[in-house]
Amino acid sequence: MPFRGLHGLDVRGKRVLVREDLNVPLRDGAIADYTRVDAAIATLRLLHAGGARTIVLSHLGRPDGHADPRLSLAPLAPALAARLGFPVAFARDCVGEAAQTAVAALHDGDVLLLENVRFHPGEERNDPQFAAALARLGDLYVNDAFGTAHRAHASTEGVAHLLPAYAGLLMEAELAALERLTRDPAEPFVCAIGGAKVKDKIGVFTHLMEHVTSFCVGGGMANTFLAARGIDVGTSLRDDDLQPARTIDALATAKGVRLHLPTDAVVAPRFDADADAHVVPIGAIGDAMILDIGPQTAAAYADVLVRARTIVFNGPMGVYEKPAYQNGTRTIGAAIARATAAGAVSVVGGGDAAAAAHLLGFADSVTHVSTGGGATLEFLEGRVLPGVAALET
Ligand code: ADP
Ligand code: MG
C-alpha cells in the first residue's frame, strides 16, 4: 500500500497533529508498562528535530465518550518528557478552547499532548464534526498509532481525510515488517501458532494458508485440532465447535500445507496444580488438562523453525504466564532466534505472543515484535486496516 512517510518532509513551523497509541496499562493510577511510550518516541524526536509544533493525540482505556479522570492522559506528558529530554505541555481537552490556546502557545520544536480523545463520543463514532474540530488544530496529520489502526475512529481515520496525511515512523516500521510476510516471503515460511482458541484465529489460518509452507500448532487451540481428529483431550481447554478446526485441517491438506500437531503434552490434573505437571504422550491424556506442548513436540517444532527463512509467531504454545508451562514457548522462541541469526525474517504478532517474547527473553532476537494486538491480528487476517487505508496516496 503506497502512503507518504515523514522522511524528507519539511515540518518547520508547521502544526503537526500526531496520533500515537499511548494506551498504556495502568496499575493503581501509575503507568505499568512503557512499551507504547517508548515506541512513540522516534516520531516525536524526528518532528522536534525538524522544528515542528507537535500536537499529540491518543486514547487511553475505554471512557466511552465521557471525561473520566482515572483515564486522563496527563501522566503521559512527564513520561514522554523524560524520554525526549525536554518538557511536554498538556491540554485538558483535545478540542475546543483549551486545545486551541495550548496549540497557539507552541513554538517551533515544542511538543503538546492533548487529553484522551475518547472523552468525546465523536471519537469512536468517527463523527465528521469532531474530526473537523481535531483537524483545525493542525496543518499536517501523522498517524503513528499502528495499534489502533484497525479502528475507523475520528483521530485515526476521519481526520486523515481532512489534512495532508503521513505515516509515522512506528507505523511505517510495523507495516514494512508485516508486509514482508506476505509479499514474496522466502521459503520455507513457517507459522508457529498457538493461543487459546481456534475460533479467534480462523481468519489468520485462512489468510496465511495462501502463503506458508507449514503451521506448527500449539496452545489451547491444538487441543481443538486434536479433538477434531478424534483424539481425547481430557479436560483441556478446547472450542465447543470443532467444525472450524476440521475445515482448516482439510484446507491445509488440499493446499499441501503441513499442519503439525503436538505428539506429547505437559499436563496437570487441574489448571492450578502446577506442582503436579508432567509429560504424557498425546493419546494418553486421560482426565488431565493440557497446558503446554511436550518436549518432543517442542523439539520437532524447533527443528522445523530453525530451517525456516520466514517465520511468524502468533499465540503462545502453552500457559506461558506460569513457569511450569513455559518450556514449549521458550524452546520455539530459541529456535526462531537461531533462524533469525542465520538470516530468516521473523515477526512476533499478537498481544500474548509479544508478551511471551519479552517475558521469555527472545524479543530482541527476532526481526520484529509487533506492537499491535488486534491490529496485528487483523493484518495477519489479510484485512485492510482503516487507519492505514486512510493514509494511502
Ligand atoms: P495472542 O494474544 O498472541 O494472539 P491468544 O490471546 O490467542 O494469543 O492466547 C493467549 C492465551 O492462551 C494465554 O493467556 C495462554 O495462557 C493461553 N493458553 C495457551 N495454551 C493454553 C492451554 N493449553 N490451555 C489453556 N490456555 C492456554
Ligand atoms: Mg491475546
PDB file of N, CA, C and O and ligand atoms in Angstrom, residues 195-196 200-201 315-316 320 350-353 373 377, ligand 2:
ATOM      1  N   GLY A 195      -2.047 -20.065  21.360  1.00  0.00           N
ATOM      2  CA  GLY A 195      -3.052 -19.225  22.000  1.00  0.00           C
ATOM      3  C   GLY A 195      -4.254 -20.057  22.364  1.00  0.00           C
ATOM      4  O   GLY A 195      -4.243 -21.292  22.242  1.00  0.00           O
ATOM      5  N   ALA A 196      -5.289 -19.356  22.769  1.00  0.00           N
ATOM      6  CA  ALA A 196      -6.392 -20.040  23.420  1.00  0.00           C
ATOM      7  C   ALA A 196      -7.272 -20.835  22.458  1.00  0.00           C
ATOM      8  O   ALA A 196      -7.471 -22.037  22.629  1.00  0.00           O
ATOM      9  N   ASP A 200     -10.678 -17.771  17.502  1.00  0.00           N
ATOM     10  CA  ASP A 200     -10.087 -16.424  17.395  1.00  0.00           C
ATOM     11  C   ASP A 200      -9.135 -16.293  16.210  1.00  0.00           C
ATOM     12  O   ASP A 200      -8.734 -15.189  15.851  1.00  0.00           O
ATOM     13  N   LYS A 201      -8.712 -17.418  15.645  1.00  0.00           N
ATOM     14  CA  LYS A 201      -7.619 -17.380  14.666  1.00  0.00           C
ATOM     15  C   LYS A 201      -8.015 -17.952  13.308  1.00  0.00           C
ATOM     16  O   LYS A 201      -7.145 -18.179  12.474  1.00  0.00           O
ATOM     17  N   GLY A 315       0.646 -16.317  19.059  1.00  0.00           N
ATOM     18  CA  GLY A 315      -0.056 -17.092  20.085  1.00  0.00           C
ATOM     19  C   GLY A 315       0.877 -18.079  20.754  1.00  0.00           C
ATOM     20  O   GLY A 315       1.494 -18.914  20.092  1.00  0.00           O
ATOM     21  N   PRO A 316       1.000 -18.010  22.071  1.00  0.00           N
ATOM     22  CA  PRO A 316       1.930 -18.876  22.800  1.00  0.00           C
ATOM     23  C   PRO A 316       1.569 -20.357  22.731  1.00  0.00           C
ATOM     24  O   PRO A 316       0.422 -20.729  22.495  1.00  0.00           O
ATOM     25  N   TYR A 320       1.932 -19.675  29.111  1.00  0.00           N
ATOM     26  CA  TYR A 320       3.300 -19.137  29.293  1.00  0.00           C
ATOM     27  C   TYR A 320       3.404 -18.242  30.518  1.00  0.00           C
ATOM     28  O   TYR A 320       4.501 -17.947  30.982  1.00  0.00           O
ATOM     29  N   GLY A 350       0.620 -10.432  17.946  1.00  0.00           N
ATOM     30  CA  GLY A 350      -0.409 -10.852  18.902  1.00  0.00           C
ATOM     31  C   GLY A 350       0.011 -10.410  20.291  1.00  0.00           C
ATOM     32  O   GLY A 350       1.192 -10.510  20.637  1.00  0.00           O
ATOM     33  N   GLY A 351      -0.932  -9.923  21.069  1.00  0.00           N
ATOM     34  CA  GLY A 351      -0.611  -9.368  22.381  1.00  0.00           C
ATOM     35  C   GLY A 351       0.123 -10.349  23.275  1.00  0.00           C
ATOM     36  O   GLY A 351       1.162 -10.022  23.871  1.00  0.00           O
ATOM     37  N   ASP A 352      -0.382 -11.579  23.375  1.00  0.00           N
ATOM     38  CA  ASP A 352       0.247 -12.550  24.270  1.00  0.00           C
ATOM     39  C   ASP A 352       1.534 -13.110  23.695  1.00  0.00           C
ATOM     40  O   ASP A 352       2.479 -13.383  24.439  1.00  0.00           O
ATOM     41  N   ALA A 353       1.602 -13.271  22.387  1.00  0.00           N
ATOM     42  CA  ALA A 353       2.849 -13.737  21.777  1.00  0.00           C
ATOM     43  C   ALA A 353       3.962 -12.732  22.047  1.00  0.00           C
ATOM     44  O   ALA A 353       5.093 -13.105  22.408  1.00  0.00           O
ATOM     45  N   GLY A 373      -1.981  -5.450  19.024  1.00  0.00           N
ATOM     46  CA  GLY A 373      -2.658  -6.694  19.364  1.00  0.00           C
ATOM     47  C   GLY A 373      -3.678  -6.986  18.278  1.00  0.00           C
ATOM     48  O   GLY A 373      -3.392  -7.676  17.298  1.00  0.00           O
ATOM     49  N   LEU A 377      -3.394  -8.800  14.450  1.00  0.00           N
ATOM     50  CA  LEU A 377      -4.212  -9.962  14.073  1.00  0.00           C
ATOM     51  C   LEU A 377      -5.009  -9.676  12.812  1.00  0.00           C
ATOM     52  O   LEU A 377      -5.063 -10.508  11.904  1.00  0.00           O
TER      53      LEU A 377
HETATM   54 MG    MG B   2      -4.247 -12.392  23.493  1.00  0.00          MG
END
